Tab-separated table of C-alpha atoms in Angstrom:
chain	number	residue	atom	x	y	z
A	241	MET	CA	119.924	119.114	54.226
A	242	ALA	CA	121.820	120.464	50.853
A	243	LEU	CA	121.850	116.238	49.876
A	244	CYS	CA	118.431	116.003	49.941
A	245	SER	CA	117.920	118.916	47.940
A	246	SER	CA	120.190	117.430	45.310
A	247	VAL	CA	118.901	115.428	41.807
A	248	GLY	CA	121.268	112.751	43.201
A	249	ALA	CA	119.513	112.190	46.331
A	250	LEU	CA	116.249	110.781	45.179
A	251	ALA	CA	118.400	108.255	42.926
A	252	LEU	CA	119.607	106.949	47.112
A	253	PRO	CA	119.431	103.188	47.966
A	254	SER	CA	116.987	102.531	51.084
A	255	GLU	CA	120.229	101.422	52.539
A	256	LEU	CA	121.319	103.956	52.741
A	257	ILE	CA	118.617	107.018	52.881
A	258	VAL	CA	117.833	104.915	56.262
A	259	HIS	CA	121.285	105.735	57.522
A	260	ILE	CA	121.443	109.550	56.522
A	261	PHE	CA	118.204	109.368	58.656
A	262	SER	CA	119.761	107.810	61.797
A	263	PHE	CA	121.793	110.652	62.140
A	264	LEU	CA	119.014	113.387	62.358
A	265	SER	CA	117.327	114.480	64.827
A	266	ASP	CA	113.161	113.568	65.327
A	267	ARG	CA	112.307	116.651	63.798
A	268	ASP	CA	114.578	116.539	61.276
A	269	LYS	CA	114.201	112.999	59.465
A	270	LEU	CA	110.553	114.569	58.988
A	271	ARG	CA	111.815	117.643	57.391
A	272	ALA	CA	113.773	115.094	55.359
A	273	SER	CA	111.191	112.561	54.378
A	274	ALA	CA	108.648	115.810	52.287
A	275	VAL	CA	111.950	115.095	49.665
A	276	CYS	CA	109.659	112.761	47.598
A	277	THR	CA	108.016	109.656	48.798
A	278	ARG	CA	111.179	107.476	48.114
A	279	TRP	CA	112.264	108.860	51.375
A	280	ARG	CA	108.788	109.044	53.462
A	281	GLU	CA	108.923	105.479	52.905
A	282	CYS	CA	111.792	104.873	54.634
A	283	LEU	CA	110.679	107.337	57.123
A	284	PHE	CA	109.349	104.476	59.127
A	285	TYR	CA	112.078	101.682	59.075
A	286	PRO	CA	111.320	100.118	62.042
A	287	ALA	CA	115.138	100.724	62.467
A	288	LEU	CA	114.490	104.582	63.224
A	289	TRP	CA	111.787	104.659	65.561
A	290	THR	CA	112.678	101.776	68.360
A	291	GLU	CA	112.022	104.393	71.332
A	292	LEU	CA	108.307	107.212	71.242
A	293	LYS	CA	107.928	109.899	74.105
A	294	LEU	CA	103.996	111.709	73.033
A	295	ARG	CA	102.516	113.638	76.029
A	296	ILE	CA	98.616	112.978	74.520
A	297	GLY	CA	97.427	116.522	76.029
A	298	GLY	CA	93.844	117.668	77.180
A	299	GLY	CA	93.772	120.821	74.913
A	300	THR	CA	94.468	123.868	77.112
A	301	ASN	CA	96.443	126.854	75.617
A	302	GLY	CA	95.020	127.262	72.415
A	303	GLY	CA	96.315	124.464	71.429
A	304	GLY	CA	93.591	122.291	70.152
A	305	SER	CA	91.152	119.714	72.261
A	306	GLY	CA	92.107	116.136	73.032
A	307	SER	CA	89.778	115.208	70.707
A	308	ASP	CA	92.051	117.238	68.358
A	309	GLN	CA	95.120	115.245	68.364
A	310	THR	CA	93.380	111.400	68.334
A	311	PRO	CA	94.206	111.226	64.341
A	312	ARG	CA	97.791	112.457	64.433
A	313	LEU	CA	98.032	109.823	67.049
A	314	GLU	CA	96.387	107.008	65.323
A	315	PHE	CA	98.492	107.862	62.242
A	316	LEU	CA	101.578	106.990	64.522
A	317	MET	CA	100.360	103.867	66.523
A	318	ARG	CA	99.317	102.753	63.404
A	319	LYS	CA	102.124	103.825	61.350
A	320	PHE	CA	104.590	102.306	64.656
A	321	GLY	CA	102.668	100.176	67.716
A	322	SER	CA	103.734	96.492	65.692
A	323	PHE	CA	107.086	96.974	66.406
A	324	VAL	CA	107.770	99.812	68.827
A	325	ARG	CA	110.640	99.175	71.205
A	326	GLU	CA	110.198	101.479	74.273
A	327	LEU	CA	107.439	103.641	74.183
A	328	GLN	CA	106.362	106.350	77.162
A	329	LEU	CA	103.282	107.232	76.751
A	330	GLU	CA	100.709	110.438	79.280
A	331	PHE	CA	97.568	111.051	79.255
A	332	ALA	CA	96.486	114.116	79.457
A	333	PRO	CA	91.947	114.617	79.597
A	334	VAL	CA	92.095	118.060	81.088
A	335	ASN	CA	96.383	119.014	80.631
A	336	ASN	CA	98.214	121.757	82.463
A	337	TYR	CA	94.903	122.238	85.511
A	338	LEU	CA	97.454	123.948	87.259
A	339	SER	CA	97.846	126.690	85.335
A	340	PRO	CA	95.484	130.192	84.695
A	341	LEU	CA	94.596	129.042	80.931
A	342	GLN	CA	90.868	128.834	79.195
A	343	HIS	CA	90.909	125.557	80.388
A	344	GLY	CA	91.782	125.001	83.761
A	345	VAL	CA	90.413	124.079	87.714
A	346	ASP	CA	87.167	126.130	86.528
A	347	ALA	CA	86.585	124.533	83.170
A	348	VAL	CA	86.078	121.611	84.216
A	349	GLU	CA	83.868	122.977	87.759
A	350	SER	CA	81.380	124.906	85.667
A	351	ASP	CA	81.273	123.088	82.080
A	352	PRO	CA	80.200	119.500	84.058
A	353	GLN	CA	80.142	118.672	79.252
A	354	PHE	CA	83.493	119.329	79.275
A	355	ALA	CA	84.776	116.758	81.384
A	356	LYS	CA	82.124	114.440	80.351
A	357	ASP	CA	84.305	115.092	76.784
A	358	ALA	CA	87.875	114.589	77.829
A	359	MET	CA	86.690	111.072	79.906
A	360	VAL	CA	85.683	110.331	76.804
A	361	THR	CA	88.446	110.919	74.153
A	362	TYR	CA	90.807	109.509	76.772
A	363	LEU	CA	89.097	106.155	76.814
A	364	ASP	CA	89.159	106.144	72.751
A	365	GLN	CA	92.657	107.186	72.459
A	366	VAL	CA	93.504	104.969	75.244
A	367	LEU	CA	91.982	102.232	72.949
A	368	CYS	CA	93.660	103.348	69.496
A	369	VAL	CA	96.987	102.662	71.746
A	370	LEU	CA	96.860	99.160	73.343
A	371	GLY	CA	95.259	98.209	70.193
A	372	SER	CA	97.808	99.686	68.228
A	373	LEU	CA	99.679	97.882	70.589
A	374	ARG	CA	98.208	93.975	71.643
A	375	ASN	CA	100.290	91.817	68.374
A	376	ASN	CA	103.964	93.538	68.947
A	377	ARG	CA	106.246	90.830	70.872
A	378	ASN	CA	109.370	93.107	70.519
A	379	LEU	CA	107.677	95.198	72.922
A	380	GLN	CA	110.643	95.710	76.001
A	381	LYS	CA	109.664	98.946	77.591
A	382	LEU	CA	105.761	100.115	77.949
A	383	SER	CA	104.995	103.526	80.121
A	384	LEU	CA	101.636	104.849	80.575
A	385	TYR	CA	100.992	107.522	82.806
A	386	GLY	CA	97.760	109.271	83.078
A	387	ASP	CA	97.050	112.321	85.059
A	388	THR	CA	93.488	112.350	86.384
A	389	CYS	CA	93.927	113.577	89.712
A	390	ILE	CA	91.691	116.669	88.846
A	391	LEU	CA	88.957	114.598	87.571
A	392	HIS	CA	89.426	112.327	91.003
A	393	GLU	CA	89.644	115.793	92.984
A	394	ASP	CA	86.409	116.426	90.400
A	395	GLY	CA	84.349	114.341	91.336
A	396	ILE	CA	84.137	113.711	87.949
A	397	LEU	CA	85.077	109.477	87.483
A	398	ASP	CA	82.639	108.578	90.214
A	399	SER	CA	79.993	106.094	88.878
A	400	THR	CA	77.422	108.086	87.646
A	401	TYR	CA	79.875	110.089	85.283
A	402	LEU	CA	81.402	107.011	84.175
A	403	SER	CA	78.190	105.417	83.218
A	404	GLN	CA	77.337	108.414	81.124
A	405	VAL	CA	80.228	108.206	79.327
A	406	ASP	CA	81.032	104.622	78.962
A	407	GLN	CA	78.059	102.804	79.574
A	408	GLY	CA	77.767	99.060	80.341
A	409	GLY	CA	81.051	99.488	81.174
A	410	LYS	CA	82.390	98.360	77.519
A	411	LYS	CA	84.735	100.676	76.627
A	412	MET	CA	86.292	99.541	80.342
A	413	LYS	CA	86.237	96.386	80.159
A	414	GLU	CA	88.214	96.254	76.480
A	415	ILE	CA	91.066	98.722	77.554
A	416	GLN	CA	91.592	96.267	80.208
A	417	GLN	CA	91.558	93.433	78.180
A	418	LEU	CA	93.159	94.014	75.662
A	419	PHE	CA	96.435	95.245	78.749
A	420	GLU	CA	96.125	91.728	79.127
A	421	GLU	CA	97.165	90.679	76.053
A	422	ILE	CA	99.522	93.159	75.655
A	423	LEU	CA	100.737	91.151	78.463
A	424	SER	CA	100.475	87.442	77.692
A	425	ASN	CA	101.933	87.910	74.037
A	426	SER	CA	104.970	89.441	75.010
A	427	ARG	CA	108.302	88.544	75.055
A	428	GLN	CA	110.936	90.256	76.729
A	429	MET	CA	109.149	92.674	78.393
A	430	LYS	CA	111.989	93.999	80.605
A	431	TRP	CA	109.845	97.575	82.079
A	432	LEU	CA	106.076	97.359	82.366
A	433	SER	CA	105.273	101.232	84.343
A	434	CYS	CA	101.256	101.515	84.463
A	435	ALA	CA	100.433	104.999	86.262
A	436	PHE	CA	96.679	106.337	87.296
A	437	MET	CA	95.604	104.789	84.562
A	438	LEU	CA	92.237	105.528	84.863
A	439	GLY	CA	90.419	101.553	84.628
A	440	VAL	CA	93.526	100.241	82.984
A	441	VAL	CA	95.226	98.003	85.668
A	442	THR	CA	93.475	95.475	87.204
A	443	PRO	CA	94.485	93.837	90.508
A	444	CYS	CA	94.577	90.390	87.679
A	445	SER	CA	96.377	92.088	85.087
A	446	LEU	CA	99.681	90.980	85.675
A	447	ALA	CA	98.394	87.038	86.040
A	448	SER	CA	98.358	87.913	82.389
A	449	LEU	CA	102.624	88.580	81.170
A	450	SER	CA	103.955	85.248	79.669
A	451	ASN	CA	106.309	83.603	80.803
A	452	PRO	CA	109.521	84.936	79.133
A	453	SER	CA	108.742	88.263	80.274
A	454	SER	CA	108.326	87.170	83.834
A	455	SER	CA	111.862	86.101	83.670
A	456	SER	CA	113.086	89.372	81.457
A	457	LEU	CA	110.998	92.384	83.726
A	458	GLN	CA	113.847	93.992	85.880
A	459	HIS	CA	111.072	96.582	86.413
A	460	LEU	CA	107.764	97.622	87.656
A	461	SER	CA	105.350	100.156	88.297
A	462	LEU	CA	101.359	99.181	88.750
A	463	ILE	CA	100.130	102.255	90.691
A	464	ASP	CA	96.299	103.423	90.617
A	465	ASN	CA	93.269	105.014	93.339
A	466	GLN	CA	92.489	101.660	93.284
A	467	LEU	CA	91.766	100.046	96.376
A	468	PRO	CA	92.255	96.548	96.501
A	469	SER	CA	97.307	95.961	95.473
A	470	LEU	CA	97.462	95.130	91.659
A	471	ILE	CA	100.610	93.934	92.837
A	472	SER	CA	100.240	90.550	95.432
A	473	THR	CA	103.527	87.883	96.138
A	474	LEU	CA	101.852	85.974	94.503
A	475	GLU	CA	102.695	87.441	90.729
A	476	LEU	CA	105.702	89.208	92.686
A	477	GLU	CA	106.974	85.353	93.487
A	478	ARG	CA	107.898	85.173	88.942
A	479	LEU	CA	108.956	87.820	88.606
A	480	ALA	CA	112.662	86.755	89.484
A	481	HIS	CA	115.131	88.959	87.844
A	482	LEU	CA	113.462	92.256	89.296
A	483	HIS	CA	116.205	94.862	90.235
A	484	SER	CA	113.397	97.902	90.331
A	485	LEU	CA	109.410	97.583	91.792
A	486	SER	CA	107.456	100.977	92.434
A	487	LEU	CA	104.168	100.072	94.337
A	488	ASP	CA	101.508	101.313	97.203
A	489	PHE	CA	103.208	102.041	100.346
A	490	CYS	CA	100.435	100.165	101.624
A	491	ASP	CA	100.744	97.070	99.000
A	492	PHE	CA	104.261	96.673	100.402
A	493	THR	CA	103.036	94.276	102.692
A	494	SER	CA	105.816	92.179	105.399
A	495	ASP	CA	105.254	88.871	103.454
A	496	MET	CA	105.996	90.591	100.091
A	497	CYS	CA	109.267	92.233	101.316
A	498	ARG	CA	110.397	88.801	103.163
A	499	LEU	CA	110.169	87.808	99.672
A	500	LEU	CA	112.758	90.050	97.509
A	501	ALA	CA	115.057	89.526	100.915
A	502	CYS	CA	114.996	85.733	99.463
A	503	GLY	CA	118.826	84.398	98.498
A	504	ASP	CA	117.236	82.539	95.276
A	505	ARG	CA	116.396	86.383	93.380
A	506	ALA	CA	117.504	88.922	91.534
A	507	PRO	CA	118.997	91.573	94.995
A	508	LEU	CA	116.469	94.772	94.211
A	509	HIS	CA	118.049	97.927	93.489
A	510	ARG	CA	115.659	100.233	93.909
A	511	LEU	CA	112.394	100.361	95.819
A	512	SER	CA	109.541	103.683	95.020
A	513	LEU	CA	106.403	104.157	97.339
A	514	LEU	CA	102.974	105.983	97.011
A	515	LEU	CA	101.631	107.005	101.173
A	516	ASN	CA	98.166	108.484	100.387
A	517	GLY	CA	97.003	109.489	103.723
A	518	ALA	CA	93.577	110.000	102.049
A	519	ALA	CA	93.589	106.322	101.771
A	520	LEU	CA	94.961	105.498	104.968
A	521	ASP	CA	91.097	104.945	106.433
A	522	VAL	CA	90.230	102.080	103.442
A	523	LYS	CA	94.416	101.353	103.321
A	524	PRO	CA	95.424	100.574	106.520
A	525	LEU	CA	99.061	100.351	107.788
A	526	ASP	CA	98.716	97.462	109.322
A	527	GLY	CA	100.473	94.855	107.295
A	528	THR	CA	102.886	96.510	105.900
A	529	ALA	CA	107.015	96.387	106.151
A	530	ALA	CA	107.935	96.165	109.590
A	531	GLU	CA	111.807	96.748	111.246
A	532	ASP	CA	112.643	93.053	111.371
A	533	ASP	CA	111.526	93.139	107.263
A	534	TRP	CA	113.443	96.098	106.692
A	535	LYS	CA	116.789	94.545	108.100
A	536	ALA	CA	116.633	91.317	106.271
A	537	LEU	CA	116.194	93.069	102.758
A	538	VAL	CA	118.618	95.148	103.817
A	539	ARG	CA	120.763	92.102	104.049
A	540	ARG	CA	120.206	90.017	101.085
A	541	SER	CA	119.899	94.140	98.546
A	542	THR	CA	122.945	96.078	100.000
A	543	ASN	CA	122.837	99.230	97.032
A	544	LEU	CA	118.968	99.036	97.397
A	545	ARG	CA	117.528	102.705	98.160
A	546	VAL	CA	114.306	103.806	98.946
A	547	TYR	CA	111.800	107.320	96.990
A	548	ILE	CA	109.036	107.890	99.338
A	549	MET	CA	106.053	109.952	98.415
A	550	GLY	CA	103.423	111.424	101.013
A	551	MET	CA	100.515	113.372	100.354
A	552	ASP	CA	98.230	114.249	103.028
A	553	VAL	CA	100.201	112.516	105.767
A	554	HIS	CA	99.681	112.926	109.184
A	555	SER	CA	102.897	113.162	110.345
A	556	GLN	CA	102.340	110.312	113.295
A	557	ASP	CA	102.085	108.170	109.794
A	558	LEU	CA	104.899	109.818	109.012
A	559	LEU	CA	106.557	108.416	112.292
A	560	ARG	CA	105.444	104.863	111.524
A	561	VAL	CA	106.282	103.987	107.961
A	562	LEU	CA	110.563	105.859	108.423
A	563	LYS	CA	111.768	103.373	109.875
A	564	PRO	CA	115.411	103.120	110.639
A	565	SER	CA	116.799	100.847	108.312
A	566	VAL	CA	115.115	101.700	105.427
A	567	PRO	CA	117.728	102.969	102.986
A	568	LEU	CA	115.978	105.996	102.065
A	569	GLU	CA	117.801	108.203	99.390
A	570	ARG	CA	114.735	110.373	98.451
A	571	ILE	CA	111.548	111.598	100.198
A	572	HIS	CA	108.648	114.227	99.209
A	573	LEU	CA	106.281	115.414	101.519
A	574	ASP	CA	103.528	117.155	99.765
A	575	SER	CA	100.101	118.250	101.976
A	576	TYR	CA	97.158	120.347	101.180
A	577	SER	CA	95.067	120.210	104.383
A	578	THR	CA	98.196	118.184	106.883
A	579	LEU	CA	101.208	119.551	108.712
A	580	VAL	CA	104.249	117.656	108.148
A	581	THR	CA	105.963	118.228	111.622
A	582	ASP	CA	109.212	120.052	112.752
A	583	GLY	CA	110.161	115.889	115.072
A	584	VAL	CA	109.892	114.718	111.171
A	585	ILE	CA	112.319	115.680	109.498
A	586	GLU	CA	114.408	116.086	112.840
A	587	LEU	CA	114.212	111.706	111.847
A	588	ILE	CA	115.252	112.415	108.922
A	589	SER	CA	117.688	113.700	109.187
A	590	GLN	CA	119.361	111.371	112.562
A	591	GLN	CA	117.817	108.173	110.937
A	592	TYR	CA	118.581	109.017	106.928
A	593	HIS	CA	121.829	111.206	107.275
A	594	LYS	CA	124.496	109.222	105.480
A	595	THR	CA	121.804	107.961	102.404
A	596	LEU	CA	119.716	110.897	101.698
A	597	THR	CA	120.396	112.482	98.976
A	598	HIS	CA	116.525	114.396	97.902
A	599	PHE	CA	114.386	116.126	100.027
A	600	ILE	CA	111.278	118.106	99.438
A	601	LEU	CA	108.382	119.473	101.692
A	602	MET	CA	105.719	121.286	100.192
A	603	ARG	CA	102.753	122.429	101.348
A	604	ASP	CA	99.977	124.709	98.796
A	605	ASP	CA	98.281	126.646	101.758
A	606	ALA	CA	97.421	129.436	102.533
A	607	GLY	CA	98.832	129.148	106.466
A	608	PHE	CA	103.301	129.425	106.468
A	609	PRO	CA	104.103	128.082	109.530
A	610	ASP	CA	107.330	127.927	111.322
A	611	LEU	CA	108.472	124.273	111.452
A	612	SER	CA	111.457	126.767	114.374
A	613	VAL	CA	109.810	128.088	116.678
A	614	ASN	CA	110.484	127.309	120.016
A	615	ARG	CA	113.815	125.515	118.306
A	616	ASN	CA	117.338	126.290	119.240
A	617	GLU	CA	118.423	125.104	115.058
A	618	ASP	CA	115.742	125.561	112.203
A	619	PRO	CA	115.496	121.697	111.630
A	620	LEU	CA	115.801	122.193	107.789
A	621	VAL	CA	119.121	124.027	108.205
A	622	LEU	CA	120.158	120.302	110.957
A	623	LEU	CA	118.361	118.285	108.029
A	624	THR	CA	121.637	120.128	105.327
A	625	TRP	CA	123.913	119.963	108.406
A	626	ARG	CA	123.515	115.977	109.001
A	627	CYS	CA	122.992	115.012	105.735
A	628	LEU	CA	125.922	114.759	104.205
A	629	HIS	CA	124.753	113.496	100.368
A	630	LEU	CA	122.203	116.090	100.519
A	631	ALA	CA	121.700	117.395	96.309
A	632	VAL	CA	118.246	118.857	96.063
A	633	LEU	CA	116.392	120.138	98.582
A	634	ILE	CA	112.304	121.777	97.845
A	635	ILE	CA	110.599	123.746	100.392
A	636	HIS	CA	107.676	125.453	99.685
A	637	GLY	CA	104.892	126.358	101.971
A	638	TYR	CA	106.725	126.645	105.225
A	639	THR	CA	109.040	130.001	105.960
A	640	VAL	CA	111.751	129.356	105.434
A	641	TRP	CA	113.951	132.926	107.455
A	642	SER	CA	116.124	134.041	105.535
A	643	HIS	CA	118.933	133.858	107.832
A	644	ASN	CA	118.619	130.062	107.777
A	645	LEU	CA	118.826	130.039	103.954
A	646	VAL	CA	122.078	131.585	104.107
A	647	ALA	CA	123.609	128.621	105.920
A	648	ILE	CA	121.732	125.851	104.300
A	649	SER	CA	123.789	127.442	101.626
A	650	ARG	CA	127.098	127.634	102.883
A	651	LEU	CA	127.260	124.313	104.547
A	652	ARG	CA	126.415	122.104	101.143
A	653	GLY	CA	127.674	124.968	99.043
A	654	SER	CA	128.012	123.281	95.432
A	655	ASN	CA	127.270	120.412	96.471
A	656	LEU	CA	123.846	121.480	96.545
A	657	LYS	CA	121.901	120.993	92.980
A	658	VAL	CA	119.529	122.026	93.412
A	659	LEU	CA	118.303	124.701	95.908
A	660	GLU	CA	114.412	125.441	95.431
A	661	VAL	CA	112.425	127.713	97.804
A	662	SER	CA	109.707	130.085	96.410
A	663	GLU	CA	109.801	133.662	97.482
A	664	GLU	CA	106.422	133.633	99.634
A	665	SER	CA	107.681	130.847	101.862
A	666	ILE	CA	111.285	132.975	102.723
A	667	ASP	CA	111.063	135.398	105.747
A	668	PHE	CA	113.259	137.883	106.768
A	669	ASP	CA	114.028	138.688	111.105
A	670	PRO	CA	113.236	142.781	111.814
A	671	ASP	CA	115.799	142.291	114.370
A	672	GLN	CA	118.799	142.073	111.636
A	673	SER	CA	117.645	144.804	109.486
A	674	VAL	CA	118.792	147.403	111.468
A	675	TYR	CA	122.663	145.793	110.765
A	676	ILE	CA	122.639	145.216	106.907
A	677	GLU	CA	122.305	147.505	104.694
A	678	GLY	CA	120.661	147.921	101.368
A	679	ASP	CA	117.739	145.162	100.221
A	680	PRO	CA	117.222	142.565	102.608
A	681	VAL	CA	116.527	140.526	99.133
A	682	HIS	CA	118.448	141.638	97.572
A	683	ASN	CA	121.537	140.960	99.942
A	684	LEU	CA	120.113	137.206	100.679
A	685	VAL	CA	120.092	136.605	96.654
A	686	LYS	CA	124.188	137.791	97.205
A	687	GLU	CA	124.832	135.267	99.800
A	688	VAL	CA	122.483	132.704	98.922
A	689	SER	CA	125.074	132.916	95.177
A	690	LEU	CA	128.787	132.896	97.526
A	691	GLY	CA	127.531	129.953	100.099
A	692	LEU	CA	126.004	127.827	96.838
A	693	GLY	CA	128.758	129.476	94.099
A	694	ARG	CA	126.722	129.997	91.343
A	695	VAL	CA	123.810	132.839	90.841
A	696	TRP	CA	120.561	132.466	92.821
A	697	HIS	CA	116.933	133.738	93.386
A	698	PRO	CA	114.337	132.288	94.549
A	699	SER	CA	110.919	130.618	92.575
A	700	MET	CA	108.844	133.302	90.845
A	701	ASP	CA	107.419	131.121	89.736
A	702	ASN	CA	104.809	128.589	92.217
A	703	SER	CA	104.393	125.986	89.182
A	704	VAL	CA	108.269	125.050	89.665
A	705	VAL	CA	108.115	123.932	92.628
A	706	LEU	CA	103.738	123.360	93.266
A	707	ASN	CA	103.363	120.944	90.210
A	708	GLU	CA	100.589	118.174	90.439
A	709	PRO	CA	101.898	115.989	93.285
A	710	THR	CA	101.255	112.395	90.752
A	711	GLN	CA	103.083	113.440	87.639
A	712	HIS	CA	105.504	114.620	90.328
A	713	PHE	CA	105.725	110.774	91.733
A	714	HIS	CA	105.788	109.021	89.005
A	715	ARG	CA	108.423	112.156	86.526
A	716	GLU	CA	110.447	111.260	89.357
A	717	MET	CA	110.569	107.322	89.970
A	718	GLN	CA	111.228	107.417	86.137
A	719	SER	CA	114.576	108.684	86.981
A	720	PHE	CA	115.460	107.346	89.992
A	721	SER	CA	114.877	103.862	88.728
A	722	ALA	CA	116.676	104.092	85.385
A	723	GLY	CA	119.636	105.362	87.546
A	724	MET	CA	120.147	102.209	88.508
């Protein structure tokens, strides 16, 4: 930054200052803007800020409350909201609640006022963002995610609480209206994603999308904990150039699948489906895409790949949804009370051995069931052997025997880019200790490292593998869809 410290830097033309800024990181841009008023004015030149990524936290870990961040958010949106082309925002009313921090789960449960304040802040911040975007006709990518899972679990989002923080639902209605205005005013929207954003999307929202944007839209993701479908087949018919789609599994109906298979539409490349087992009583699987529907879709979209996440889904339901013709590339099975059986893993390894690259098996419970009981071969080893393109394997909450872990590492070798197994999931066969000298953990680390061709260790930090499921789905869907 020697240039900025010289007297000559003060006399540089604005065009040259902007050109200098274009080579700097966002943090260095801010530092350089401290030179003088002219440099500070050039900092907000629209061409320098085509993309903005923010996570608005809930103020854990001593970082101040969520409301403390509101002035900064207002400043940024006032400066960039009218012209930014790509905006990615994550809202976390109660941030990092899985970590044992000062405002974690206990804070929410023991202090209802804390949760109410968090909700008020969340609503105000969403209003701030959407209000700043309402007249932005250049917006091409809008991605919103609300980390509101804990508020749902603790009942903070029931009608009683909401009526206290938003009397008459005035803020909710204003939020929904602003979101629809953004869609109707857009002219070149290519990416629209809104996941678990409380009160933002309704079943009528998508109808507001302008005709120019309905022609340009390539990615659509609308997911919430609401019961009504947020994406109808009728509205999807307008989006003829869609390449990537993400929605609730139960909303992916036979009619929708058939529509996407029509020859007058662009082929679909990525499909992300979230299956919530807790909602199946009120949103049954009846009417979802059947085997013949999937066959028709794959015939039309030969490059289609599918990502499925199942949250607390019973194995009998998983066996229903895992159709043979689904071109499954990634699957994440996450549960608290349910148990994934060896039969499900066997089915996955047999049906998707040509396409599967990511397999995540998580269970947040005190017990660690052994999937290899009463079997000659461990189902996870068989899956690793059969799925030739497997690159990511993450396991927590199920027993993984040390000798099977070594076998997994040797079967896929360096092609297995990610192998995350929590330390507490690993068990050792007492009979083998007779034949192996030294510390069994040290020997395991050595053997798996040799098999993978790189240094490997069990996951000591559960937060690496045990993160919030909806957040994981959102981020995985983003990378999965962007990689088409």
